[in-house]
PDB file of C-alpha atoms in Angstrom:
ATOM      1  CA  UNK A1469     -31.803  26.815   3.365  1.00 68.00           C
ATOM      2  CA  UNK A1470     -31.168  23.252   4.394  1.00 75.00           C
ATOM      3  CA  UNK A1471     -32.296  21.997   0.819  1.00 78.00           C
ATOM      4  CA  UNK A1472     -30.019  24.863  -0.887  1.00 77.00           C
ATOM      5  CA  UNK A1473     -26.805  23.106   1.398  1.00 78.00           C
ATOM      6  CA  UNK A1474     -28.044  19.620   0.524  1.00 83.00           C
ATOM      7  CA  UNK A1475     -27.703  20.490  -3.364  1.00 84.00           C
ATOM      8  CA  UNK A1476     -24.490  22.532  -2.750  1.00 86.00           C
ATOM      9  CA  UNK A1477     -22.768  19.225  -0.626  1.00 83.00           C
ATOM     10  CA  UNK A1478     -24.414  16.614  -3.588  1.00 85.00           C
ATOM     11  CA  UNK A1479     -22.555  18.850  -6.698  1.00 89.00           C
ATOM     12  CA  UNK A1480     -19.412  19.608  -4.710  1.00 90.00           C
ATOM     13  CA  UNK A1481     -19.403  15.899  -3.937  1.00 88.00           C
ATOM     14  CA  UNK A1482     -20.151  14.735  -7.065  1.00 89.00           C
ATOM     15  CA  UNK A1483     -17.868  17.010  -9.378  1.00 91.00           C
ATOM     16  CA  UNK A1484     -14.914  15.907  -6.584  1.00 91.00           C
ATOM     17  CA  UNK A1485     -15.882  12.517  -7.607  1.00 87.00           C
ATOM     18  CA  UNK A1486     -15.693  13.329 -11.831  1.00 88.00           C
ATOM     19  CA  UNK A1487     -12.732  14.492 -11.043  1.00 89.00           C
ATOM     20  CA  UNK A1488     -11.513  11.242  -9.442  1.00 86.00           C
ATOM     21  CA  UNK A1489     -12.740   9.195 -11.762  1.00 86.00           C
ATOM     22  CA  UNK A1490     -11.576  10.939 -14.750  1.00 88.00           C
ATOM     23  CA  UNK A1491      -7.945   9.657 -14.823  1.00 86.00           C
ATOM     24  CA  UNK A1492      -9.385   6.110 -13.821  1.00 86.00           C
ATOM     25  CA  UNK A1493     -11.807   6.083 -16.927  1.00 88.00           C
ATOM     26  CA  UNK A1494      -9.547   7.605 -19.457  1.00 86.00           C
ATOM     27  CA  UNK A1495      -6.731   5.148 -18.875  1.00 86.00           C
ATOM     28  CA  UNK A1496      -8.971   2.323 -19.544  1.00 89.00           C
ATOM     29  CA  UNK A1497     -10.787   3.196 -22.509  1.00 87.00           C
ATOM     30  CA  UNK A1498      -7.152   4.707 -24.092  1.00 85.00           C
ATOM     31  CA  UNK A1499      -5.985   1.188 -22.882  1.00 85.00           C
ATOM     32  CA  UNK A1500      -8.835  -0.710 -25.178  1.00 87.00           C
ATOM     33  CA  UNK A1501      -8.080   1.550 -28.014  1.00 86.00           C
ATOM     34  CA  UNK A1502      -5.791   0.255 -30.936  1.00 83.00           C
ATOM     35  CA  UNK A1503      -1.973   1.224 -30.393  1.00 78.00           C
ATOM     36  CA  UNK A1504      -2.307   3.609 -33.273  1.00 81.00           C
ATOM     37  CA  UNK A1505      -5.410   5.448 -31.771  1.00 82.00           C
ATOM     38  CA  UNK A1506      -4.018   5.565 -28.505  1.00 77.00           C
ATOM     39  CA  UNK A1507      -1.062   7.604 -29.718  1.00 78.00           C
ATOM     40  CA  UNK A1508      -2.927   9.988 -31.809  1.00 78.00           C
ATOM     41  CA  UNK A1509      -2.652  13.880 -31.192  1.00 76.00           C
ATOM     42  CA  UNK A1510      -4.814  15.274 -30.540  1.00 80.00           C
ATOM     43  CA  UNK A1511      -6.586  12.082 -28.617  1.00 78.00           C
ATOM     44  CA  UNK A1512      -9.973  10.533 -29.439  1.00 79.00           C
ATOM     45  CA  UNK A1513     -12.477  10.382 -26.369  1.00 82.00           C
ATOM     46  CA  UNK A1514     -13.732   7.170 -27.186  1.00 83.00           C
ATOM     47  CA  UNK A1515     -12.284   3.918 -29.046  1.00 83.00           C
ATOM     48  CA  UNK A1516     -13.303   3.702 -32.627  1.00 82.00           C
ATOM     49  CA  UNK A1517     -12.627  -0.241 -32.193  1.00 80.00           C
ATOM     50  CA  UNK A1518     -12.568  -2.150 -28.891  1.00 82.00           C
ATOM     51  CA  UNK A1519      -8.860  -4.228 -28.882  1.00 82.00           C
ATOM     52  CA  UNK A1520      -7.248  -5.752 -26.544  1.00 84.00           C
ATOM     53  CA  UNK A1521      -3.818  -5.268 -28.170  1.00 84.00           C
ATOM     54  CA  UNK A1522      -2.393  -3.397 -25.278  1.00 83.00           C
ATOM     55  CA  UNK A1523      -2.899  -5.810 -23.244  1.00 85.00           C
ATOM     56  CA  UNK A1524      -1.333  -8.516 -24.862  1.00 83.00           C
ATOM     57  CA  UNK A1525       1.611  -6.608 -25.588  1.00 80.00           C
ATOM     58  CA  UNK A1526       1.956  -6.941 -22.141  1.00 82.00           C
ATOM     59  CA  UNK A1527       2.566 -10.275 -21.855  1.00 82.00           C
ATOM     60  CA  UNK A1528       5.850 -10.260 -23.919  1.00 79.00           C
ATOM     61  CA  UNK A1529       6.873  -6.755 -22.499  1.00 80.00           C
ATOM     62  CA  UNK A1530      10.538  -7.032 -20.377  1.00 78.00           C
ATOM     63  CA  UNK A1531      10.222 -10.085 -18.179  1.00 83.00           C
ATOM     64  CA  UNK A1532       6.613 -10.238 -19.157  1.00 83.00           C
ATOM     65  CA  UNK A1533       4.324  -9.173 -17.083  1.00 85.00           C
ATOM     66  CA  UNK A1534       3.568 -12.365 -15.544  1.00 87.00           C
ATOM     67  CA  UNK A1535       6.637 -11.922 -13.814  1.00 89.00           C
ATOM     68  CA  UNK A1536       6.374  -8.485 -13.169  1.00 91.00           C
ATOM     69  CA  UNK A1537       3.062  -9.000 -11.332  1.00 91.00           C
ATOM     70  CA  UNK A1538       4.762 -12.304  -9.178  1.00 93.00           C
ATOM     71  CA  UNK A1539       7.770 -10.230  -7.909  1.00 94.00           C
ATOM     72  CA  UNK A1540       4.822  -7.734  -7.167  1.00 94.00           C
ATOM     73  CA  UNK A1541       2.836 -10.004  -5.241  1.00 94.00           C
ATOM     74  CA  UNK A1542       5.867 -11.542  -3.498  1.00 95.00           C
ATOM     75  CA  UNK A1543       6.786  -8.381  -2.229  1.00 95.00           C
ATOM     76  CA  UNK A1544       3.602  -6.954  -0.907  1.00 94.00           C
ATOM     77  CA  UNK A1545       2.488 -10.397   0.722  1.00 95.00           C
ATOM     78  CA  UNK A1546       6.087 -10.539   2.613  1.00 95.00           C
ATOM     79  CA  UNK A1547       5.949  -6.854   3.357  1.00 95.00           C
ATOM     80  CA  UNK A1548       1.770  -6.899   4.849  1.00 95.00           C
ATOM     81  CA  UNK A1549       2.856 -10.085   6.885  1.00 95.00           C
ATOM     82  CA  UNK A1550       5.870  -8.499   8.327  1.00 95.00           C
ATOM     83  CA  UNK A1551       4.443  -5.573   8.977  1.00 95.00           C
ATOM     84  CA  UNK A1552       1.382  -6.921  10.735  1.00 94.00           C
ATOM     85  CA  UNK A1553       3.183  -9.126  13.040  1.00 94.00           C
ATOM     86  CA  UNK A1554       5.991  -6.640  13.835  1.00 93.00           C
ATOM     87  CA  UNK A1555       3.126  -3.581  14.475  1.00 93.00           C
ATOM     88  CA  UNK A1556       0.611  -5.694  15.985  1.00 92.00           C
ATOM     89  CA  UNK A1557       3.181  -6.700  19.174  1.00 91.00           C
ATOM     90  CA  UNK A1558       4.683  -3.611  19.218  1.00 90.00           C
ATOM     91  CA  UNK A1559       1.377  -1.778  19.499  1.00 90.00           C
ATOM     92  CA  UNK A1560       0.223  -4.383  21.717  1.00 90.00           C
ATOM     93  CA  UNK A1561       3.358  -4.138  24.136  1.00 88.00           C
ATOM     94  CA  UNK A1562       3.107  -0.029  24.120  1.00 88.00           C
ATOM     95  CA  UNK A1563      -0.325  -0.305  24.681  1.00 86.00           C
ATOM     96  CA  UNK A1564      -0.246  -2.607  27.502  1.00 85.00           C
ATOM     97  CA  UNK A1565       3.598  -2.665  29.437  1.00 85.00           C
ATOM     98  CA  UNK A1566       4.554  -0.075  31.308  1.00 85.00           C
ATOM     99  CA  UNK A1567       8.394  -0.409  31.038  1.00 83.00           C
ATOM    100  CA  UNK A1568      11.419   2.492  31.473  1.00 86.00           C
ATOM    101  CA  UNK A1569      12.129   4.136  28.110  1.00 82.00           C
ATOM    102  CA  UNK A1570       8.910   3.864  26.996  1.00 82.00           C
ATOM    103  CA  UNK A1571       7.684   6.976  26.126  1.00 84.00           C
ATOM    104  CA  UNK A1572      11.475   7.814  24.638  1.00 88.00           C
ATOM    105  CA  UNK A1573      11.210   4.683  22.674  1.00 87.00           C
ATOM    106  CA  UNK A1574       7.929   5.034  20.912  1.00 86.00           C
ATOM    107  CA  UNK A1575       8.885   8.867  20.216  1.00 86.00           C
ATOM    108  CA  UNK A1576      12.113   7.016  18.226  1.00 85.00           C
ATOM    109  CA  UNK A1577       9.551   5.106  16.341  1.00 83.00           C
ATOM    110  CA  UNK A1578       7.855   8.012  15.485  1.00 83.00           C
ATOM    111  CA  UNK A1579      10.309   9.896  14.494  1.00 84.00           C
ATOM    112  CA  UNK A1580      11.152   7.548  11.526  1.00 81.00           C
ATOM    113  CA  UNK A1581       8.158   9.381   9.789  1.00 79.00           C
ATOM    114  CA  UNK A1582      10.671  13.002   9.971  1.00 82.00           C
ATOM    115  CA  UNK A1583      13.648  11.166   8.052  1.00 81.00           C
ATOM    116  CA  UNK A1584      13.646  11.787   4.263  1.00 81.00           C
ATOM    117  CA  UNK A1585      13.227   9.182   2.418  1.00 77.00           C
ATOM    118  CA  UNK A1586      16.113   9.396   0.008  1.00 79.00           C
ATOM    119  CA  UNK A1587      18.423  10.172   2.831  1.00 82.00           C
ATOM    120  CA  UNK A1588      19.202   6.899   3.770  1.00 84.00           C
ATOM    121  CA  UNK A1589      18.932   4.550   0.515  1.00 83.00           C
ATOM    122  CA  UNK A1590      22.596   4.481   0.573  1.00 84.00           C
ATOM    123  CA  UNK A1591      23.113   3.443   4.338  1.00 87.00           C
ATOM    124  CA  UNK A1592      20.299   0.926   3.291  1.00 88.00           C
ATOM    125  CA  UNK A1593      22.127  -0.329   0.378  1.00 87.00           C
ATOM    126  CA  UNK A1594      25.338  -1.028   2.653  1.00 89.00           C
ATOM    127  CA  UNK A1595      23.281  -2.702   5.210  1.00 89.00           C
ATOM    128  CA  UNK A1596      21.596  -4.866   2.960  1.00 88.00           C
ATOM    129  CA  UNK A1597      24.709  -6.053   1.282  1.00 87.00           C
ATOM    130  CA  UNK A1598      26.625  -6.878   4.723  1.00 88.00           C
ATOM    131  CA  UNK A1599      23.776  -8.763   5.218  1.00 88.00           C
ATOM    132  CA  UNK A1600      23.645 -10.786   1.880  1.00 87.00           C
ATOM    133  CA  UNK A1601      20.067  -9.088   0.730  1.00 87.00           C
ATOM    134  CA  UNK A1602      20.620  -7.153  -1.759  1.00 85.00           C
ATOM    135  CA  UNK A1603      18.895  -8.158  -5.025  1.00 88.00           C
ATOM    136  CA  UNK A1604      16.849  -9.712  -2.900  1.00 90.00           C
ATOM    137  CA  UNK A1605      12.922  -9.020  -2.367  1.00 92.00           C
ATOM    138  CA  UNK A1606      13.255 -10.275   0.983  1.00 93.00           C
ATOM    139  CA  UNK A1607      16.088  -7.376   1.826  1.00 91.00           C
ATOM    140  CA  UNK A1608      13.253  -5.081  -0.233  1.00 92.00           C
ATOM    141  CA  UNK A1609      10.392  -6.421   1.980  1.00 93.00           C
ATOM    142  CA  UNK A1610      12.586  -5.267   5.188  1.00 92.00           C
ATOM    143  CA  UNK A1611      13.020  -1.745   3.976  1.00 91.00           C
ATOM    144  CA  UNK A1612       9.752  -1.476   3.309  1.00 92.00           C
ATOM    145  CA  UNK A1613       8.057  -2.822   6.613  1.00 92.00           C
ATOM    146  CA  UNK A1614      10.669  -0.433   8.471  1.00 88.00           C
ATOM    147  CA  UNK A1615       9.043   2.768   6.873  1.00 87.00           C
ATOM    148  CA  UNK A1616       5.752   1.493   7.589  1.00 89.00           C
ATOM    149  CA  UNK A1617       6.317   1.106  11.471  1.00 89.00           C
ATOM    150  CA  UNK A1618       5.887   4.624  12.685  1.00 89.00           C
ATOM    151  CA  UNK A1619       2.364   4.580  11.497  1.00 88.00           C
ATOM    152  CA  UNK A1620       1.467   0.977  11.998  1.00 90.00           C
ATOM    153  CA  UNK A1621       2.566   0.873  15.314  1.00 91.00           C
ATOM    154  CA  UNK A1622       0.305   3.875  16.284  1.00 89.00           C
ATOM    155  CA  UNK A1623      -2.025   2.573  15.117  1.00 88.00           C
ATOM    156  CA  UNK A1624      -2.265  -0.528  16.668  1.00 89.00           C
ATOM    157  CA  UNK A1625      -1.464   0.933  20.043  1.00 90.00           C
ATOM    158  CA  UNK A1626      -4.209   3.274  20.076  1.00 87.00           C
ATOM    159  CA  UNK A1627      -6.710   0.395  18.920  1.00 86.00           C
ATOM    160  CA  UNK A1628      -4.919  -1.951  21.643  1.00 87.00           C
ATOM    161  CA  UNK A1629      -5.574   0.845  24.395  1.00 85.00           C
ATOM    162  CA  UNK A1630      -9.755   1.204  23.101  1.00 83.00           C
ATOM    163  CA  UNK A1631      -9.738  -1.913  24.226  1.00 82.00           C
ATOM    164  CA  UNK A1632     -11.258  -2.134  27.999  1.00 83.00           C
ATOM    165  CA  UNK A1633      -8.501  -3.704  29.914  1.00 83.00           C
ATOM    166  CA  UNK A1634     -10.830  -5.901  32.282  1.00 82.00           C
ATOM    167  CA  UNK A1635     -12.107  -8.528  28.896  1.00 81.00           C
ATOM    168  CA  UNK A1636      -8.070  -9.208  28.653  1.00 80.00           C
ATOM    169  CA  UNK A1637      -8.188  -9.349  33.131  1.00 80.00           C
ATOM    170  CA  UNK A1638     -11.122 -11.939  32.821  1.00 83.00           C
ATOM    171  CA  UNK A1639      -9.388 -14.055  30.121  1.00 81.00           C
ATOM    172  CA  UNK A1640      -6.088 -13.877  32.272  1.00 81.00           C
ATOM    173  CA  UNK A1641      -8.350 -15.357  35.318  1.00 82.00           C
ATOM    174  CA  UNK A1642      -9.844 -18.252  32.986  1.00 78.00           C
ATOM    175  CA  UNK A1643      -6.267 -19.473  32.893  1.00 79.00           C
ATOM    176  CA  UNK A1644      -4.993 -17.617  29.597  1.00 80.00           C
ATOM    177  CA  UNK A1645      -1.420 -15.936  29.319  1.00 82.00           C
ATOM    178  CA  UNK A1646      -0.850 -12.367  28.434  1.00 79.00           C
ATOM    179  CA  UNK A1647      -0.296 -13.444  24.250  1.00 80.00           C
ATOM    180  CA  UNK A1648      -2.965 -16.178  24.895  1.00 83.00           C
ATOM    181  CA  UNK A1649      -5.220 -13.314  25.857  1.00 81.00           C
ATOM    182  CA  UNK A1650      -4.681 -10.767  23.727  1.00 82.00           C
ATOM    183  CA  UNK A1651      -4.677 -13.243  20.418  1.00 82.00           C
ATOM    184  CA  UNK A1652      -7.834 -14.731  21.559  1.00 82.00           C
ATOM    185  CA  UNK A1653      -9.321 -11.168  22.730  1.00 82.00           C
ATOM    186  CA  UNK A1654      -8.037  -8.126  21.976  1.00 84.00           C
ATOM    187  CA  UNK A1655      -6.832  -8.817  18.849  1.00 85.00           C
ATOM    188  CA  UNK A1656     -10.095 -10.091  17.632  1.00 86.00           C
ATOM    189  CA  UNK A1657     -11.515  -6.659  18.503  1.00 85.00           C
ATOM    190  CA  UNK A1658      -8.843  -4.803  16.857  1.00 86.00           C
ATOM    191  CA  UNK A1659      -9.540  -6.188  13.308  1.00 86.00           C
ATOM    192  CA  UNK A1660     -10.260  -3.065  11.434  1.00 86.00           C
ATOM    193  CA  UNK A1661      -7.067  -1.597  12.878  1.00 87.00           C
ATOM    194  CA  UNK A1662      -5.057  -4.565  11.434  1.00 90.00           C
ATOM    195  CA  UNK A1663      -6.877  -4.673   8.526  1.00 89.00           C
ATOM    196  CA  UNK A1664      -5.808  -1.126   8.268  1.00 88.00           C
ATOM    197  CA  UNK A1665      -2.496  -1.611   8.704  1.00 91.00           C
ATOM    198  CA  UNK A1666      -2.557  -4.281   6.243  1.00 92.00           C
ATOM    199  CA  UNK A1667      -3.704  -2.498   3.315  1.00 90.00           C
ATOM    200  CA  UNK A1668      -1.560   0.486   3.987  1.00 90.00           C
ATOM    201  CA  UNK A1669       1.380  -1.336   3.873  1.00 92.00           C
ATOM    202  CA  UNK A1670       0.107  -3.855   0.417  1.00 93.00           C
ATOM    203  CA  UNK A1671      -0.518  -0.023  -1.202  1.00 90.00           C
ATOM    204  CA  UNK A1672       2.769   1.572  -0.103  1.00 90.00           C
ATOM    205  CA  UNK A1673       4.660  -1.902  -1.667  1.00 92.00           C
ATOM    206  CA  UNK A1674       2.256  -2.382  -4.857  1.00 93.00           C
ATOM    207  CA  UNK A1675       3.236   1.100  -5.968  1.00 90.00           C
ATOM    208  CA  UNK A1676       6.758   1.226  -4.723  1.00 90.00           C
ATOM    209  CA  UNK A1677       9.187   2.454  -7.373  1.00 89.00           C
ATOM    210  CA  UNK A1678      12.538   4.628  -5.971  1.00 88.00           C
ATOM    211  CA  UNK A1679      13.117   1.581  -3.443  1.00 89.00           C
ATOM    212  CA  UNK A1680      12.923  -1.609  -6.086  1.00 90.00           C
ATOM    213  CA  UNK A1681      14.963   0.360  -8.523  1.00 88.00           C
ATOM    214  CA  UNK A1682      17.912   1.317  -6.089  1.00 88.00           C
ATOM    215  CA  UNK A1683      18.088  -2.292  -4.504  1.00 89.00           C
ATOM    216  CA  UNK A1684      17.350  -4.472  -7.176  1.00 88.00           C
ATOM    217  CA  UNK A1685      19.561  -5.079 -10.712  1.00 85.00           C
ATOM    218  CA  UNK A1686      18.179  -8.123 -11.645  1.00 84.00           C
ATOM    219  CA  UNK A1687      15.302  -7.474 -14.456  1.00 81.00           C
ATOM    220  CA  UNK A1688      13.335 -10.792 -13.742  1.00 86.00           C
ATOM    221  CA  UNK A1689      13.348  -9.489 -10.184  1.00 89.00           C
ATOM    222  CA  UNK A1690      11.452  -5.962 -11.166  1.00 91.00           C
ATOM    223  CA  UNK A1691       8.127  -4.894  -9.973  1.00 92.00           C
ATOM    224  CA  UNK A1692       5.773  -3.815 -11.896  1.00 91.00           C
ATOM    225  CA  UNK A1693       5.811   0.051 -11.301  1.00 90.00           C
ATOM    226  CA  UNK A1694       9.401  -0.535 -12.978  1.00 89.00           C
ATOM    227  CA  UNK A1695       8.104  -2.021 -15.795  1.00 87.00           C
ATOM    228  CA  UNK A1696       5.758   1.113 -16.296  1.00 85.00           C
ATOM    229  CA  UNK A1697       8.504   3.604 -16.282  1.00 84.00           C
ATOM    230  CA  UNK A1698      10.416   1.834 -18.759  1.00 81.00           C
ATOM    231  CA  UNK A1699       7.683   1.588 -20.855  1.00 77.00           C
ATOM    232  CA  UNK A1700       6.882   5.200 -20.267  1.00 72.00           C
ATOM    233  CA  UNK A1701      10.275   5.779 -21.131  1.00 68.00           C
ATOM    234  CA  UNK A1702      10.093   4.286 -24.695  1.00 60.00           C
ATOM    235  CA  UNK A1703      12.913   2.938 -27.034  1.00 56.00           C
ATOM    236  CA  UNK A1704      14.426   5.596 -28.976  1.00 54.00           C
ATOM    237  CA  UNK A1705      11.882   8.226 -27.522  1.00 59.00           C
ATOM    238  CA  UNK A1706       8.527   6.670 -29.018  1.00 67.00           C
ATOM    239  CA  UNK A1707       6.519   6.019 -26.129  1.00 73.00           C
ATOM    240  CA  UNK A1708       3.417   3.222 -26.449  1.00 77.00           C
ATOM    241  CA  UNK A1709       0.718   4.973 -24.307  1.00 79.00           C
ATOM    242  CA  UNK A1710      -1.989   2.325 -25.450  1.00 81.00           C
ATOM    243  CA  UNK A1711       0.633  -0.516 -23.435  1.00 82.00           C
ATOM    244  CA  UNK A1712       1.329   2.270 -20.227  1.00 83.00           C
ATOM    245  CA  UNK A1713      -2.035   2.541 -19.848  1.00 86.00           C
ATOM    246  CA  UNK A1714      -2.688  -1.036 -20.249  1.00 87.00           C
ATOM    247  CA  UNK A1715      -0.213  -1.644 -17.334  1.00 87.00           C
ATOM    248  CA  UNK A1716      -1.414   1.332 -15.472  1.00 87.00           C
ATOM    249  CA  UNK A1717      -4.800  -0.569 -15.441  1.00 89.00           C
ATOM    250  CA  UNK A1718      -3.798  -4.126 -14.502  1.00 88.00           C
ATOM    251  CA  UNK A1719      -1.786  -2.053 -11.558  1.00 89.00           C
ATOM    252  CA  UNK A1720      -4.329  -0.133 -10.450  1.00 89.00           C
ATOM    253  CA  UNK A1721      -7.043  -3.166 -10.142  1.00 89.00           C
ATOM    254  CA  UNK A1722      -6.081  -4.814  -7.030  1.00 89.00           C
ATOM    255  CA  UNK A1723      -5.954  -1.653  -5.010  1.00 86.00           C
ATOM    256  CA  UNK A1724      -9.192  -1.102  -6.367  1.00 85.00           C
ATOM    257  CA  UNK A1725     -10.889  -4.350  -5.439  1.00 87.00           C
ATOM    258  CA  UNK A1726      -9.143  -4.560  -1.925  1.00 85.00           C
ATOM    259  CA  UNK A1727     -10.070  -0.878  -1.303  1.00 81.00           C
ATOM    260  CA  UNK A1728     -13.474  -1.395  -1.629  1.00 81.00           C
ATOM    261  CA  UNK A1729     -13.901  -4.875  -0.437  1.00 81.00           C
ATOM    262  CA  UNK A1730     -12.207  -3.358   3.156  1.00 78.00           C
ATOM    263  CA  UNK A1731     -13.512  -0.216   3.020  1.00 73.00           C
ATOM    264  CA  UNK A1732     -15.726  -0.705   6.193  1.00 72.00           C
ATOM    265  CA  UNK A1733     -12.574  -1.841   8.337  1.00 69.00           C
ATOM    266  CA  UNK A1734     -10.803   0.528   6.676  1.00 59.00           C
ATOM    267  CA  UNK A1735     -12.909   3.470   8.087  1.00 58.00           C
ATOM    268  CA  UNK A1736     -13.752   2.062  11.196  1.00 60.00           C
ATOM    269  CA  UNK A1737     -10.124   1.238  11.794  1.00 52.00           C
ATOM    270  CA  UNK A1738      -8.919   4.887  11.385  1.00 54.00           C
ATOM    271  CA  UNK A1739     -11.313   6.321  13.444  1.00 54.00           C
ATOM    272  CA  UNK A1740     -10.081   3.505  16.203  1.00 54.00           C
ATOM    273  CA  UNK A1741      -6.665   4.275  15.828  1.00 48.00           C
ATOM    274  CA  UNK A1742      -7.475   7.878  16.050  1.00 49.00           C
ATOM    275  CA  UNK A1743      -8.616   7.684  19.331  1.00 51.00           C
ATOM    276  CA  UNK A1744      -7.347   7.005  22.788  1.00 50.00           C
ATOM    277  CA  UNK A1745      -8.944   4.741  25.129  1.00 44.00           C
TER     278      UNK A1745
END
């Protein structure tokens, strides 16, 4: 019986993992296929000639996709710092202070998560151009490290509060302050969690699309899931799947390589943040 289950988990598994992979596969091999081939009907499965075409269609796309992928870059790296710093004390300071409010005031936090989304683009939009930001992927970094505080913030407070409290009590008595001690202690502990954090908030910006398009208007200030709808939405209705699925490739590679080069913190930081000390 226990062998019969062992087979039935290994095929479930693996056809759940086919099934994953399919998409993956398919848009690169229709991405190394000629631009004629790629649009055929009905499709081939494999390319008759390996070109790389596609790809440097890319490069003269729009912008080009050089650009595309800085503004891209730009945006995650300001939107993972902010929202590391910003979570990280805030999860470290509901975690640790006990202050009036504070049960009301993380419940606020949380309740970000029930607001739609769409809901408050315009109120956004206003803000943002009081402020000066708009057009801006600084303004566009803010809005995006705001939606990722309800769950960043749990998180780091439930890592923060798996942490026993008497390591920070011992560094406190060696002479360290309360930040001294929980940068040199608890936040060395807590990796995974802000490592967690971290690529949450690089995925949620990488593949960001209804916020870039409402707040920016300046095409050498797109991202690159804007460049991929207007190429999916073709010039005069003729669509060039061999260069969407180029760009669908190129996009899809860093999440790959960070996904599985932080898987272990990854894991280990959800099931950290999961639970309460």
């Amino acid at each position: 019986m226990r062998a019969v289950k062992t087979t039935a988990f290994h095929a479930v598994s693996g056809a759940l993992a086919v099934a994953f992979l399919f998409p993956l596969v398919w848009a690169f091999l229709n991405s190394v296929k000629s631009p004629e081939e790629a649009s055929r009907v009905p499709p081939t499965w494999f390319p008759q000639s390996l070109s790389l075409e596609n790809y440097s269609g890319l490069t003269s796309y729009g912008e080009g996709l050089g650009t595309y992928l800085f503004n891209s870059i730009v945006l995650s790296v300001l939107t993972i710092i902010g929202t590391v710093l910003v979570c990280v004390l805030g999860g470290y300071g509901f975690a640790r202070y006990r202050f009036r409010g504070r049960g009301a005031l993380f419940g606020v936090t949380l309740a970000i998560l029930m607001v739609p989304y769409a809901t408050i683009l315009l109120p956004l939009y206003i803000v943002l151009g009081e402020l000066g930001l708009q057009n801006s992927l600084i303004g566009l970094s803010l809005v995006l490290i705001m939606f990722q505080l309800p769950f960043g913030v749990f998180m780091m407070r439930n890592s923060f509060e798996s942490v026993p409290r008497e390591l920070e009590e011992a560094a406190l008595v060696d002479g360290c302050s309360d930040f001294g001690a929980m940068r040199h202690v608890s936040l060395r502990i807590v990796v995974p969690g802000v490592v967690t954090v971290a690529l949450f908030a690089f995925l949620t910006s990488w593949n960001e699309f209804l916020a870039p398009l409402i707040f920016l208007n300046d095409g050498g200030k797109y991202t690159l899931p804007i460049m991929l709808v207007n190429i999916r939405s073709g010039a005069y209705g003729a669509i060039d799947y061999g260069a969407l699925q180029a760009g669908v490739v190129v996009a899809m590679i860093p999440c790959l390589v960070l996904y599985v080069a932080l898987q272990r913190f990854y894991v280990s930081g959800l099931v950290a943040g999961a639970m309460r000390g």
